[in-house]
Coordinates of C-alpha atoms in Angstrom, one line a residue:
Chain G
X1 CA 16.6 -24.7 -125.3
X2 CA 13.9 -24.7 -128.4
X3 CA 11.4 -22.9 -127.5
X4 CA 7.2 -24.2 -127.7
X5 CA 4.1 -21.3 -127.3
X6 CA 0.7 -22.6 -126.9
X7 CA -2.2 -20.5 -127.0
X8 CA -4.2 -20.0 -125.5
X9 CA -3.3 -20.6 -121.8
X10 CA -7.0 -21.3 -120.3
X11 CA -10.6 -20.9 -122.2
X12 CA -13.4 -21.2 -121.1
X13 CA -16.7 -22.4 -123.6
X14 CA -20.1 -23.7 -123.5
X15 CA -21.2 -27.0 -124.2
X16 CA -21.6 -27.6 -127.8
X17 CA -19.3 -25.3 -129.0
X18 CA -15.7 -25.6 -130.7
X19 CA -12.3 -24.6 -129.3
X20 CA -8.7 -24.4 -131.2
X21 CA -5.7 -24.3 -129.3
X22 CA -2.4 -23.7 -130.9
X23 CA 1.0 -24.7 -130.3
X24 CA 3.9 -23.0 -132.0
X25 CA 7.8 -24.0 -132.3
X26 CA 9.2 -20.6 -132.6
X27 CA 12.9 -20.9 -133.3
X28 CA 12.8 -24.4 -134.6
X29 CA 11.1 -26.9 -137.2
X30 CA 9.4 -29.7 -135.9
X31 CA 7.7 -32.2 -138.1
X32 CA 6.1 -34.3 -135.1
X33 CA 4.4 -32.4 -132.7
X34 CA 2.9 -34.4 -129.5
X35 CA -1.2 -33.6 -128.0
X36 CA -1.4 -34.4 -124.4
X37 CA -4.0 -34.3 -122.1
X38 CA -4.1 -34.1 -117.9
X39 CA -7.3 -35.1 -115.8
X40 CA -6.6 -33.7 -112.1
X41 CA -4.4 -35.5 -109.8
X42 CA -3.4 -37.6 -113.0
X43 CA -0.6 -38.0 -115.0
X44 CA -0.4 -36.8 -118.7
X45 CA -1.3 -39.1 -121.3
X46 CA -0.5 -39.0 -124.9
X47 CA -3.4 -38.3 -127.1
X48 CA -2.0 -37.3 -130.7
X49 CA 0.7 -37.5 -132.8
X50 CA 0.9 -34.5 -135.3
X51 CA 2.5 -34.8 -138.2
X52 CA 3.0 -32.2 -140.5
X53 CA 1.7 -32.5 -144.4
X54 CA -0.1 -36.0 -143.3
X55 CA -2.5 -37.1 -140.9
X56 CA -2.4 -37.5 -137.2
X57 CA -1.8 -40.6 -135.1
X58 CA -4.6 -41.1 -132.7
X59 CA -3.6 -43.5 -129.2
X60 CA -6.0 -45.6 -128.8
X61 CA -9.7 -44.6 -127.1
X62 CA -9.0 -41.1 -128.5
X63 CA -11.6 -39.9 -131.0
X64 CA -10.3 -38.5 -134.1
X65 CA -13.7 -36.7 -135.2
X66 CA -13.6 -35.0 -131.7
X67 CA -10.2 -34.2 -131.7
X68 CA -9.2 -32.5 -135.2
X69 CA -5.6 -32.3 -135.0
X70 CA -4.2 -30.3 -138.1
X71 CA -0.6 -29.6 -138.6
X72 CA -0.6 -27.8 -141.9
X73 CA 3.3 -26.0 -141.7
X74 CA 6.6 -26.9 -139.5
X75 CA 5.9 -24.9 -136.8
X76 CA 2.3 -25.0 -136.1
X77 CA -0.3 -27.8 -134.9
X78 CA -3.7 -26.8 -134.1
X79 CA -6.3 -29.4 -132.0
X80 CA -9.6 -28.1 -132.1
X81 CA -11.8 -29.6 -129.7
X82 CA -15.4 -30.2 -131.4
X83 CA -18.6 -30.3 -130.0
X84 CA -17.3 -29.6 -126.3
X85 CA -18.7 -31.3 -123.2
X86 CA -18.1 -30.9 -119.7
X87 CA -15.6 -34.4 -119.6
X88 CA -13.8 -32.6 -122.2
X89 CA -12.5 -30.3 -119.9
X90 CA -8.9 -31.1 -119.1
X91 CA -5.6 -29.8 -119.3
X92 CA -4.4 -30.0 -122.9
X93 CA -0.3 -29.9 -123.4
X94 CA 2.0 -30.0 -126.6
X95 CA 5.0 -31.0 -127.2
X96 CA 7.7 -30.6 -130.3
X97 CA 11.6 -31.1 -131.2
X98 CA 13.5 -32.3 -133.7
X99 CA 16.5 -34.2 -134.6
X100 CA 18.9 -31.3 -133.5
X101 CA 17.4 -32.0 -129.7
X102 CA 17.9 -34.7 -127.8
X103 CA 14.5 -34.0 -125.9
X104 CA 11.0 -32.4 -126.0
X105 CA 9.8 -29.0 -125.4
X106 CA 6.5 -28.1 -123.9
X107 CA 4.3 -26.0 -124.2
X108 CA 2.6 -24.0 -121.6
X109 CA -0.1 -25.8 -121.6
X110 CA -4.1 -24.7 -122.2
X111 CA -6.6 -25.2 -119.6
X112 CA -9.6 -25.8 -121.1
X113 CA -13.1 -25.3 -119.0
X114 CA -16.5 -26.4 -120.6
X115 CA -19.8 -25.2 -118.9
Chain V
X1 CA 3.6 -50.9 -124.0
X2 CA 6.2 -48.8 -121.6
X3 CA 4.9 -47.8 -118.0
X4 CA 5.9 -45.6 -115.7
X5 CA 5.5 -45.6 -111.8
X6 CA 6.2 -43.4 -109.3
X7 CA 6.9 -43.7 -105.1
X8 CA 5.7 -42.3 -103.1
X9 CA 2.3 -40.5 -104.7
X10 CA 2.7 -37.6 -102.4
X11 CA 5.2 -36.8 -99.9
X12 CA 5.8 -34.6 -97.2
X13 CA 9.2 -33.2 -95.2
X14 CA 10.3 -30.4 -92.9
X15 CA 12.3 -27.7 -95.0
X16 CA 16.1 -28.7 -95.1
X17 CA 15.7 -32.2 -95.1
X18 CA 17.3 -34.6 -97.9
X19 CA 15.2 -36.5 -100.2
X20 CA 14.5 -39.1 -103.0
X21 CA 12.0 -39.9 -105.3
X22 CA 11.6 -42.9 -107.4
X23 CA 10.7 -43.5 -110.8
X24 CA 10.5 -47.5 -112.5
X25 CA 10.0 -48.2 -116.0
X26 CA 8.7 -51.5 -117.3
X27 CA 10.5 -51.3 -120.5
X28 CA 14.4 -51.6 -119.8
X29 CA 14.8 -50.5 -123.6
X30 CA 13.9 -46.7 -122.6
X31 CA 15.5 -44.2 -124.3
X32 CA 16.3 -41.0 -122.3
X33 CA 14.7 -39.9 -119.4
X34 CA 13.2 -36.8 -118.2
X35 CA 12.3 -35.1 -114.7
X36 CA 9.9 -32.3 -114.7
X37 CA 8.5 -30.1 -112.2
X38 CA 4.8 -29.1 -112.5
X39 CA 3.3 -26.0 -110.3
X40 CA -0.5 -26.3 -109.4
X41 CA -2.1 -25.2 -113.0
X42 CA 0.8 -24.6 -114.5
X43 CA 2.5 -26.3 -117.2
X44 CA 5.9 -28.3 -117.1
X45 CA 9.5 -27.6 -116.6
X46 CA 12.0 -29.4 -117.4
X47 CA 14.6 -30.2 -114.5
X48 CA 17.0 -33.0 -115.7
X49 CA 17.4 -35.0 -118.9
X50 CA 19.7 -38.2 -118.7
X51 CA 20.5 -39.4 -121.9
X52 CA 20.3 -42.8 -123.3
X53 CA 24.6 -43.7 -122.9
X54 CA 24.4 -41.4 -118.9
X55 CA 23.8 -42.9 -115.8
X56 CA 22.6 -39.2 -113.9
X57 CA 22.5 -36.0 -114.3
X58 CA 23.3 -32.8 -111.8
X59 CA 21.8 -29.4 -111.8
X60 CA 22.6 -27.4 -108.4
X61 CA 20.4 -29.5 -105.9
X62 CA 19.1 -31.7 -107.9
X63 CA 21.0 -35.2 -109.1
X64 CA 18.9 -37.6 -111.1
X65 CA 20.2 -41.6 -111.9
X66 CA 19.3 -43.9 -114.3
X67 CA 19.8 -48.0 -113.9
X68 CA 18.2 -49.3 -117.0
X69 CA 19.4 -52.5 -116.0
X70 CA 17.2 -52.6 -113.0
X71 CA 14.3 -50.5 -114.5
X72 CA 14.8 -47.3 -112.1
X73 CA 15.5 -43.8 -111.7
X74 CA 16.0 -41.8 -109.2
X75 CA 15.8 -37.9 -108.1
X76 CA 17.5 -36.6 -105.5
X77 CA 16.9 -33.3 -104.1
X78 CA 19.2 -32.2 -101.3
X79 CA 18.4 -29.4 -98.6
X80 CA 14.8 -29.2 -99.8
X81 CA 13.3 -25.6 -99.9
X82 CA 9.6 -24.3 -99.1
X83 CA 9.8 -23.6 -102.8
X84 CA 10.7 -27.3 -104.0
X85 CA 7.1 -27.9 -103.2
X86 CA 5.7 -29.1 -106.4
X87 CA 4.6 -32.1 -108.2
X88 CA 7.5 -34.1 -109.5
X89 CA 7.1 -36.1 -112.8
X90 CA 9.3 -38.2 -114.8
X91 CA 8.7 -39.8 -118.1
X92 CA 10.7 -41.9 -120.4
X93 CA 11.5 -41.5 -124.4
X94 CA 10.8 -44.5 -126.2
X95 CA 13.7 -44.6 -128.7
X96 CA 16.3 -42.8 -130.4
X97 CA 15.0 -39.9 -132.8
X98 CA 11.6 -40.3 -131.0
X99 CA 10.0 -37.4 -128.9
X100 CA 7.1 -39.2 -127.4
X101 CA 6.9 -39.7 -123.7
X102 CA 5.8 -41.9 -121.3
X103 CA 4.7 -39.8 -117.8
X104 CA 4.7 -41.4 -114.4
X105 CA 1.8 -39.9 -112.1
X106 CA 4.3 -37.9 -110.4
X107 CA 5.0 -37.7 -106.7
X108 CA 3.3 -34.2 -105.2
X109 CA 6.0 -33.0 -102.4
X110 CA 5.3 -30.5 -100.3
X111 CA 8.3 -28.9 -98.0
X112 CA 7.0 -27.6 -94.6
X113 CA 9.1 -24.6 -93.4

């Protein structure tokens, strides 16, 4: 299968600061790339969608200004988490594919840890 | 808006044992669907995919089902291991040519030995 890096794996920052996490498709194009995020003991839910040369597509409840989502070439989407706070830290997925795959492939996910 | 639910939250059996774990969707129009295994901390893998025209899917102890008509899919995982002991997760695709998924809250198994 395609193959998806995200880096970093876990970070840890302090409370006010900025963090950028990267997710990669590294054998394949993928002009929609998904943001997810994991609170413990629940289930992931879709934050973003990235879309490459044009602006993301926030769910709803999501802020955009806190979440900068940019996805400036085919194989690389960046979310940079602004401002940090402690309920900001989560477990932060992506996703990418497309239409040569008939499914998604994750990343490894980022754990992200604010203090 | 699709939702996904899955039974039991947590479940626990003696190694060897048989088992099966449900997923229901509220949206019968659901696209594919995907199991995935997730390891404390870790991120996903991917176990099974049933496409939208299948009805399961094998791979070595696993089988997965889908029933669109009745809004259900199953996992089966025969002769469970110690090492099965994960959380289980499936998640539906909401159309053709669409990548976005829908995640249940996964069923957390754990396999005594």
């Amino acid at each position: 299968g395609a193959v998806v890096s995200q880096h970093p794996s876990w970070v840890i920052c302090k409370s006010g600061t900025s963090v950028k996490i990267e997710c990669r498709s590294l054998d394949f194009q993928a002009t929609t790339m998904f943001w997810y995020r994991q609170f413990p003991k629940q289930s992931l839910m879709l934050m973003a969608t990235s879309n490459e040369g044009s602006k993301a597509t926030y769910e709803q409840g999501v802020e955009k200004d806190k979440f900068l989502i940019n996805h400036a070439s085919l194989t690389l989407s960046t979310l940079t988490v602004t401002s940090a706070h402690p309920e900001d830290s989560s477990f932060y997925i992506c996703s990418a594919s497309n239409v040569m795959n008939t499914e998604a492939f994750f990343g490894q996910g980022t754990r992200l840890t604010v203090v | 808006k699709q939702e996904v639910t899955q039974i039991p939250a947590a479940l626990s059996v003696p190694e060897g044992e048989n088992l099966v774990l449900n997923c229901s969707f509220t949206d019968s129009a659901i696209y594919n669907l995907q199991w995935f295994r997730q390891d404390p901390g870790k991120g996903l893998t991917s176990l099974l995919l049933i496409q939208s025209s299948q009805r399961e899917q094998t791979s070595g102890r696993l089988n997965a089902s889908l029933d669109k008509s009745s809004g259900r899919s199953t996992l089966y995982i025969a002769a469970s291991q110690p090492g099965d002991s994960a959380t289980y997760l499936c998640a539906g695709y909401s159309g053709a040519g669409s990548y976005q998924l829908t995640f249940g809250k996964g069923t957390k198994l754990s396999v005594i030995p």
